[in-house]
PDB file of C-alpha atoms and ligand atoms in Angstrom:
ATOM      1  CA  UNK B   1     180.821  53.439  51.906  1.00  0.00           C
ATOM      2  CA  UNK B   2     183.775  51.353  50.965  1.00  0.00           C
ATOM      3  CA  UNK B   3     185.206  48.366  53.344  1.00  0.00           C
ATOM      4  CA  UNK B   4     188.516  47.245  52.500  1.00  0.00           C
ATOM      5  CA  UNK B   5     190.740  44.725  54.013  1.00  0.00           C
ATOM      6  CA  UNK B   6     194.745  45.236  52.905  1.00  0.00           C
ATOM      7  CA  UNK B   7     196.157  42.296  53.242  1.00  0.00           C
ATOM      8  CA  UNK B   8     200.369  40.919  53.156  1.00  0.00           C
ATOM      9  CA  UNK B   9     203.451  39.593  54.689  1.00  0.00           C
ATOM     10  CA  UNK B  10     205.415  41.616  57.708  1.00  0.00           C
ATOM     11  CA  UNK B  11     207.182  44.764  56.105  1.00  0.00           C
ATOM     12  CA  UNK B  12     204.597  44.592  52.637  1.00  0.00           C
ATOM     13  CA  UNK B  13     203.912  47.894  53.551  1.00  0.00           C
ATOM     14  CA  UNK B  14     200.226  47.546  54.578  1.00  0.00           C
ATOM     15  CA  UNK B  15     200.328  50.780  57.826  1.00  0.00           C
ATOM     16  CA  UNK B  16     201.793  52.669  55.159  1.00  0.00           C
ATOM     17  CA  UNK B  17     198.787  52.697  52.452  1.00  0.00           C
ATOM     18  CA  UNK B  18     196.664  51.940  54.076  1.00  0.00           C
ATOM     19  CA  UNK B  19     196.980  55.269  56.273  1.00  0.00           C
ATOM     20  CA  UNK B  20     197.040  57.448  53.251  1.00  0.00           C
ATOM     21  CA  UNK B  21     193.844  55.946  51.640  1.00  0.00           C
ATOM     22  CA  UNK B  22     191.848  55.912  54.990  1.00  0.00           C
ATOM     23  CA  UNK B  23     192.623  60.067  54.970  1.00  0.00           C
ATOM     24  CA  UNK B  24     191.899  60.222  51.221  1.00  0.00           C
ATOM     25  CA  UNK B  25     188.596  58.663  51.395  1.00  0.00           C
ATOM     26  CA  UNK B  26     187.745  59.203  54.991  1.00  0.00           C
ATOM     27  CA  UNK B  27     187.603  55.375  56.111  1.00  0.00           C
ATOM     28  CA  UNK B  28     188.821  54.578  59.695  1.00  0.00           C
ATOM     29  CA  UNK B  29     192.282  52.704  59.734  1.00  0.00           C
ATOM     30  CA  UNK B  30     191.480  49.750  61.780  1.00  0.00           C
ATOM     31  CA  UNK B  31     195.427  48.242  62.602  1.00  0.00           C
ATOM     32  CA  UNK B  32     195.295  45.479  64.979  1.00  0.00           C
ATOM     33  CA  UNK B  33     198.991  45.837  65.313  1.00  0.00           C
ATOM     34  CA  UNK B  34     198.730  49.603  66.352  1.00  0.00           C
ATOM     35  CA  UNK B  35     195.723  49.153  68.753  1.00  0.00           C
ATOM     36  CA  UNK B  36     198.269  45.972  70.198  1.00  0.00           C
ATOM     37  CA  UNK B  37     201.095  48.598  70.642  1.00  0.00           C
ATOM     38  CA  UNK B  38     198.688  51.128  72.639  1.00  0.00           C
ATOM     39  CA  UNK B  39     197.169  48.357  75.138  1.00  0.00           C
ATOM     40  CA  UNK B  40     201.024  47.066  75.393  1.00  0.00           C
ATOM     41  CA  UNK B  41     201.799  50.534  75.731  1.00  0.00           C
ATOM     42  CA  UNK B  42     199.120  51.179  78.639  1.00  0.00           C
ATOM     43  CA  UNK B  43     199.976  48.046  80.702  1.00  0.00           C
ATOM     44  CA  UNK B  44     196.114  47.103  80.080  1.00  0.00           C
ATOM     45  CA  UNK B  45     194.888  43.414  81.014  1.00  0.00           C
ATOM     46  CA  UNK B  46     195.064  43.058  77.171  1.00  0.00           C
ATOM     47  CA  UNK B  47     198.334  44.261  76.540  1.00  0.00           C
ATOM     48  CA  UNK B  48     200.337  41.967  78.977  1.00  0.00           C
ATOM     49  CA  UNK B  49     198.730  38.698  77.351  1.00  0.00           C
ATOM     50  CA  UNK B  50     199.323  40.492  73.782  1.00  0.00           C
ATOM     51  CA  UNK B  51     203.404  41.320  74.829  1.00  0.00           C
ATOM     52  CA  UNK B  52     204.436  37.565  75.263  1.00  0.00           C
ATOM     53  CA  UNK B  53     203.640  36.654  71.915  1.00  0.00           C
ATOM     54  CA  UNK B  54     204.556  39.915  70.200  1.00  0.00           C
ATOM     55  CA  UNK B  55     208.124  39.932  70.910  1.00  0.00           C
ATOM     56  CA  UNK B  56     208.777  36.159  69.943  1.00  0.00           C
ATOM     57  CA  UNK B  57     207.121  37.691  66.595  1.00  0.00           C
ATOM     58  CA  UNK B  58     203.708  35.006  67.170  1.00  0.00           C
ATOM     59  CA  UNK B  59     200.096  35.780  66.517  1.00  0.00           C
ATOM     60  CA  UNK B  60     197.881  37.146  69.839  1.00  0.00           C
ATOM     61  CA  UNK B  61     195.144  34.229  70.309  1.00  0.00           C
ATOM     62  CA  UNK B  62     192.370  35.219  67.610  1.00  0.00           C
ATOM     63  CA  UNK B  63     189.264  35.294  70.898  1.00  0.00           C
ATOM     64  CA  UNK B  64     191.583  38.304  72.204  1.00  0.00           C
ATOM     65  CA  UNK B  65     191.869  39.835  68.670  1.00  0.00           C
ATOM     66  CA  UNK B  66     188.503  39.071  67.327  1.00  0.00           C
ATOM     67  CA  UNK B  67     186.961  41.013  70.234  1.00  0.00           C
ATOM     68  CA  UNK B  68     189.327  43.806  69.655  1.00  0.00           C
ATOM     69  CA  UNK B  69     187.989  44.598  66.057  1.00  0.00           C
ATOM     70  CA  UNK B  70     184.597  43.574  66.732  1.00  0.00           C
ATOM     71  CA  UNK B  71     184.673  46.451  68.975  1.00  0.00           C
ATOM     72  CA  UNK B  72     185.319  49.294  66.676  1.00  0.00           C
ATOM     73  CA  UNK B  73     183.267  47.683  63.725  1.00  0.00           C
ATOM     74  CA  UNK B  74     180.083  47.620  65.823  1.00  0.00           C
ATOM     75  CA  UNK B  75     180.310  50.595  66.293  1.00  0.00           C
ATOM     76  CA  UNK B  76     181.740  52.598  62.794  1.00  0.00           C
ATOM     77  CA  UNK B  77     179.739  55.053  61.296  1.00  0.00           C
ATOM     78  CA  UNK B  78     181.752  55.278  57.744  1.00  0.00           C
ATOM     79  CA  UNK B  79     183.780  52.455  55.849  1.00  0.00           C
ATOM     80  CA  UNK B  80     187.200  50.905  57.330  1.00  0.00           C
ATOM     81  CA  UNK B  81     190.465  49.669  56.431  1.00  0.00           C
ATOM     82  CA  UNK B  82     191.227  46.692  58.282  1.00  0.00           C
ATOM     83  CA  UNK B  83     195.002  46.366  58.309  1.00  0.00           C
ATOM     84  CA  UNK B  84     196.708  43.237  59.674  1.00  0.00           C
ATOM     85  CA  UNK B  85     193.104  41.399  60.056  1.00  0.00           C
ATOM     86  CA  UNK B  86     192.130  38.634  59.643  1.00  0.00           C
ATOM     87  CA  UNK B  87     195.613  37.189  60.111  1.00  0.00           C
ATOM     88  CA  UNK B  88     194.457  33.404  60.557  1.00  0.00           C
ATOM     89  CA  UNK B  89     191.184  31.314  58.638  1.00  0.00           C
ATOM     90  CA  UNK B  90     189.348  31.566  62.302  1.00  0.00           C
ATOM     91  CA  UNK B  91     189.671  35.230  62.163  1.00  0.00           C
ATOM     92  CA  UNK B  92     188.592  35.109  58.463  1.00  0.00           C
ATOM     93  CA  UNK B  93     184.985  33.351  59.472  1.00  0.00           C
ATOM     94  CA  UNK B  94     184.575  35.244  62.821  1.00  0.00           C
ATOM     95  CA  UNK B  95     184.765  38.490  60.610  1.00  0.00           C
ATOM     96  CA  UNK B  96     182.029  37.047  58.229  1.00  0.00           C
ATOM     97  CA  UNK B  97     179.933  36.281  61.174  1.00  0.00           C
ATOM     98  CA  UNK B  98     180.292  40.000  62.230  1.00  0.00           C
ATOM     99  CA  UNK B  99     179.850  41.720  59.156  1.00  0.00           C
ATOM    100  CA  UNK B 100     176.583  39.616  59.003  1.00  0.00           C
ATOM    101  CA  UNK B 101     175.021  40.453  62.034  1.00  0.00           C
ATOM    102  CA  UNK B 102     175.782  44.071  61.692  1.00  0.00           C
ATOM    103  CA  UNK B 103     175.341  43.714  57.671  1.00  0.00           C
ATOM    104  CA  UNK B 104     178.022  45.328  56.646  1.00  0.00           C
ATOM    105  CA  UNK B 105     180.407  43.507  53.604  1.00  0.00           C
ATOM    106  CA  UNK B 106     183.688  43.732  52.912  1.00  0.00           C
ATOM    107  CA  UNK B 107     184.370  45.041  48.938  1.00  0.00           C
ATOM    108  CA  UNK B 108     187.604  44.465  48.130  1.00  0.00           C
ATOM    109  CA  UNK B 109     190.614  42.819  49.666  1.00  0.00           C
ATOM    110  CA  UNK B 110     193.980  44.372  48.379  1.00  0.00           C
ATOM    111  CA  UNK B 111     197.446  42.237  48.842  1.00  0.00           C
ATOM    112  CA  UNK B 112     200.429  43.884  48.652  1.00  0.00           C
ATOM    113  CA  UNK B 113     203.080  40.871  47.153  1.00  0.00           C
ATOM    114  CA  UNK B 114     206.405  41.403  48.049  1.00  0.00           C
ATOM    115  CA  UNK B 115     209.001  39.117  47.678  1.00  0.00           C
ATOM    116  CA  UNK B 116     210.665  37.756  50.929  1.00  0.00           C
ATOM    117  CA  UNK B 117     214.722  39.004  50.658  1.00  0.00           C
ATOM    118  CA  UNK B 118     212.687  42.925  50.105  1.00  0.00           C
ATOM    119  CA  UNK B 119     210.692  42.478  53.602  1.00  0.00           C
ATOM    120  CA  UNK B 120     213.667  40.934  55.873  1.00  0.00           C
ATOM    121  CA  UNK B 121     215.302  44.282  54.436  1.00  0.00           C
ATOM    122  CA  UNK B 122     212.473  46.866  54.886  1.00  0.00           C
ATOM    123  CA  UNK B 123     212.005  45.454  58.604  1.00  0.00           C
ATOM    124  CA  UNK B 124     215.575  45.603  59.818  1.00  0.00           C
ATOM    125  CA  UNK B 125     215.189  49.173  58.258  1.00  0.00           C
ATOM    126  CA  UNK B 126     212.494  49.844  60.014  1.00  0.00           C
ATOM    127  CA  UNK B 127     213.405  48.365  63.259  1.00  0.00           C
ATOM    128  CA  UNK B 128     215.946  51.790  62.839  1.00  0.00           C
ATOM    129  CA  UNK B 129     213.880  54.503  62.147  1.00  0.00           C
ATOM    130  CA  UNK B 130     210.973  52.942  64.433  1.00  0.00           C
ATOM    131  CA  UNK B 131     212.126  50.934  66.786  1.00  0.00           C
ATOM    132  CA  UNK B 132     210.049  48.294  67.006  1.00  0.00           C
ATOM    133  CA  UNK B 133     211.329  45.955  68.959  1.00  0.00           C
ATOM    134  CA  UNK B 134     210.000  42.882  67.049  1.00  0.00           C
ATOM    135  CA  UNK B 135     211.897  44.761  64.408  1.00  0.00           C
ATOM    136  CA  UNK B 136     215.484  44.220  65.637  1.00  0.00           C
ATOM    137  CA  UNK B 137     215.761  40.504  66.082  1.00  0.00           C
ATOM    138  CA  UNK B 138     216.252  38.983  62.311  1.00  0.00           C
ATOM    139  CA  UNK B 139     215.012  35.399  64.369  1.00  0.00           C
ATOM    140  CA  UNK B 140     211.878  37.079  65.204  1.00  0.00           C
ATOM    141  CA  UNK B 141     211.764  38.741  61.768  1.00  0.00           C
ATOM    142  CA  UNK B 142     212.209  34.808  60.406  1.00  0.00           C
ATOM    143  CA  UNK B 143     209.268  33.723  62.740  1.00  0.00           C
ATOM    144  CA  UNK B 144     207.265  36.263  61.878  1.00  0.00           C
ATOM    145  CA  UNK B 145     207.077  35.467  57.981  1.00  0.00           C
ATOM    146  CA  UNK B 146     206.759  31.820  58.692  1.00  0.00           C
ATOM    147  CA  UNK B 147     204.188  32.310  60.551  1.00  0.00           C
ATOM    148  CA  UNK B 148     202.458  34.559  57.693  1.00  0.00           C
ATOM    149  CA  UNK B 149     203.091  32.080  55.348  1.00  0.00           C
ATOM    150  CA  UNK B 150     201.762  28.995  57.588  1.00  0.00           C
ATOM    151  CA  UNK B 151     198.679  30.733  59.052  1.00  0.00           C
ATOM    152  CA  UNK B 152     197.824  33.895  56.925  1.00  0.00           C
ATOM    153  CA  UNK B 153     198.723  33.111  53.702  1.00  0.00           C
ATOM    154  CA  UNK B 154     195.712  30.872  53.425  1.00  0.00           C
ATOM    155  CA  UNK B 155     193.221  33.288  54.208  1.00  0.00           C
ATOM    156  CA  UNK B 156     194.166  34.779  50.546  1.00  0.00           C
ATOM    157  CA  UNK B 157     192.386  31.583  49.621  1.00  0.00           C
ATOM    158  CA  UNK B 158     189.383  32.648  51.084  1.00  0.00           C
ATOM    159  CA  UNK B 159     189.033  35.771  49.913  1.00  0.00           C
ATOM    160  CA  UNK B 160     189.946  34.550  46.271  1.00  0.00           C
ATOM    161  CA  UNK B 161     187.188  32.234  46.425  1.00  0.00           C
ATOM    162  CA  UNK B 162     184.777  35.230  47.240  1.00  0.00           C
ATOM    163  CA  UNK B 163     186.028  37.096  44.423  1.00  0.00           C
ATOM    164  CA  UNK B 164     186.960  39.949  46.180  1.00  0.00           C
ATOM    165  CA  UNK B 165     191.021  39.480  46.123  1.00  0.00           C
ATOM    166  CA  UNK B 166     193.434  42.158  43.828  1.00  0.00           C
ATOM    167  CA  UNK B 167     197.052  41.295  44.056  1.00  0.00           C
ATOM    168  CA  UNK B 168     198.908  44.246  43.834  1.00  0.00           C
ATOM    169  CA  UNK B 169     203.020  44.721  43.400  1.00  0.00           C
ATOM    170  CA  UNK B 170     204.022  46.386  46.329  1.00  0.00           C
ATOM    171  CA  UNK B 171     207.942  47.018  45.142  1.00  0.00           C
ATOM    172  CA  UNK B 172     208.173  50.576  44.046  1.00  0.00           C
ATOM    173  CA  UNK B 173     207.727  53.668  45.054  1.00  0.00           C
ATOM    174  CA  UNK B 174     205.071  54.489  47.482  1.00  0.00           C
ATOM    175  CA  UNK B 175     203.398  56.733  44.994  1.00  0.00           C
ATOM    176  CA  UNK B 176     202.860  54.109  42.181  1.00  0.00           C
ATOM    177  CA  UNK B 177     201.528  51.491  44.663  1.00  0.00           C
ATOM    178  CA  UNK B 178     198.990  53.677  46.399  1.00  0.00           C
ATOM    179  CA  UNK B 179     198.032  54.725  42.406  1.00  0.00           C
ATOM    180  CA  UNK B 180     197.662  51.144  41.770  1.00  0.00           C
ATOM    181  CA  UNK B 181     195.510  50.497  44.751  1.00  0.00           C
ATOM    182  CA  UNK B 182     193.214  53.307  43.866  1.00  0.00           C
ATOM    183  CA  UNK B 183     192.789  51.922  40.239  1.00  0.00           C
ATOM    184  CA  UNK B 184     192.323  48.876  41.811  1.00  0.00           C
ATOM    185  CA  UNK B 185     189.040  49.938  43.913  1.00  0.00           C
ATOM    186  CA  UNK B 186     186.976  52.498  41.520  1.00  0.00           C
TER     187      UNK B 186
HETATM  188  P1  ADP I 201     203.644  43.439  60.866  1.00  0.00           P
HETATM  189  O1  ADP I 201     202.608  43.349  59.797  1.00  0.00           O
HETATM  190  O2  ADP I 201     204.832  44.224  60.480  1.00  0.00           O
HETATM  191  O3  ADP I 201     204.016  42.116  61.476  1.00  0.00           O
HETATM  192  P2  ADP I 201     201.698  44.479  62.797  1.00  0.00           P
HETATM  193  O4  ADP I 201     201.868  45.790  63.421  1.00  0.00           O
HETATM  194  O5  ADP I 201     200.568  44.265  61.867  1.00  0.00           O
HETATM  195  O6  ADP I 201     203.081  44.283  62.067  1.00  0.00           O
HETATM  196  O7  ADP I 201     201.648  43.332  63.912  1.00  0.00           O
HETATM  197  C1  ADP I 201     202.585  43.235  64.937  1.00  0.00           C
HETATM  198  C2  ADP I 201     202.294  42.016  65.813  1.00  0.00           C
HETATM  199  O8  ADP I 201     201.004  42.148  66.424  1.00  0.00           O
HETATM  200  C3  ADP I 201     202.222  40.664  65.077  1.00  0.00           C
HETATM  201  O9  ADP I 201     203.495  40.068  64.915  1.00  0.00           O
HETATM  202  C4  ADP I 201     201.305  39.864  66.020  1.00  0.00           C
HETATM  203  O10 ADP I 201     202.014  39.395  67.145  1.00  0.00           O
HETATM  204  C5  ADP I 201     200.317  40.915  66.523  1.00  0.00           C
HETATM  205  N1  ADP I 201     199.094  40.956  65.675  1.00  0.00           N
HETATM  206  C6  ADP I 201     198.688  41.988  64.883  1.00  0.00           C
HETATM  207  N2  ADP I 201     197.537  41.692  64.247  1.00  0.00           N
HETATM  208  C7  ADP I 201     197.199  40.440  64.644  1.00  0.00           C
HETATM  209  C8  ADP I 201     196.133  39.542  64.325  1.00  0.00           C
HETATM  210  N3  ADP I 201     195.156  39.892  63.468  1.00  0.00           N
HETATM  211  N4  ADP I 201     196.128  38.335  64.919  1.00  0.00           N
HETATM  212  C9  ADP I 201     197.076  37.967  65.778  1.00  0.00           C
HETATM  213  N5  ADP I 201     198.112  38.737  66.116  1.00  0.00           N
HETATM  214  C10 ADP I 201     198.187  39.970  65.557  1.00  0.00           C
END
């Protein structure tokens, strides 16, 4: 049973892999930004505080997040990806804590680097064939990587630390990163 954490900037193309491995090896795909979009989506308690700070292209409060994954982790019964967590160093410790007192571990933590000019374009590319509507503003596209780089960059730190981090090139063709990232974990 393999736990995996894919970790990058906005636009790195995290959803992407990270959905294709989770079906090859039969993981869950745990992506806090999807399971933001269906509470948002549902008008849930959860999803009105979790609006505000998605449009302006901020980070939900890590309590309301935190919560959110401990949720489904409690309660897996087969490895995970987590995909856009842990976003912040709180988020980082609270999901140590977790995996402790349900002892689990996490095995490997893959980032996808990809260069800055490459994401602004892949988002305002995406904000077209998705939608998204913290896709269409390039100021919230801005905000968004400074915030990566000011509160989740760090947690690479972390992980490095642990031994756990591989830094994969994520320019290229979709095929020759997810090969990459399967070398990367057998
Ligand atoms: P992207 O990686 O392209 O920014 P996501 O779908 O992962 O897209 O996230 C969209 C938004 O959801 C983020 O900008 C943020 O507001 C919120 N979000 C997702 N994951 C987290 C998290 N772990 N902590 C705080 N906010 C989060």
């Amino acid at each position: 049973m393999a736990n995996l954490i894919f970790f990058g900037a906005p636009g790195a193309g995290k959803g992407t892999q990270a959905k294709m491995l989770a079906q090859e090896l039969d993981l869950i795909h745990i992506s806090t930004g999807d399971l933001l979009r269906i509470e948002v989506q549902n008008q849930t308690e959860l999803g009105l505080i979790a609006k505000s700070y998605m449009e302006k292209g901020e980070l939900v409060p890590d309590d309301v997040i935190i919560s959110m994954v401990e949720n489904i982790v409690k309660n897996a019964t087969k490895g995970f990806i987590l995909d856009g967590f842990p976003r912040t160093i709180p988020q980082a410790k609270a999901l140590d804590e977790m995996l402790k007192k349900y002892n689990l571990k996490i095995d490997k933590v893959i980032f996808l680097d990809v260069p800055k000019d490459e994401l602004v374009q892949r988002l305002l590319k995406r904000a077209q064939l998705e939608g998204r509507t913290d896709d269409q503003d390039p100021n919230v596209i801005e905000n968004r990587i400074n915030v990566y780089n000011e509160k989740t960059f760090p947690v690479l730190e972390f992980y490095q630390s642990l031994n756990k981090l591989v830094k994969i090139n994520g320019v290229g063709e979709i095929n020759e990163i997810y090969q990459a990232i399967k070398n990367a974990i057998n």
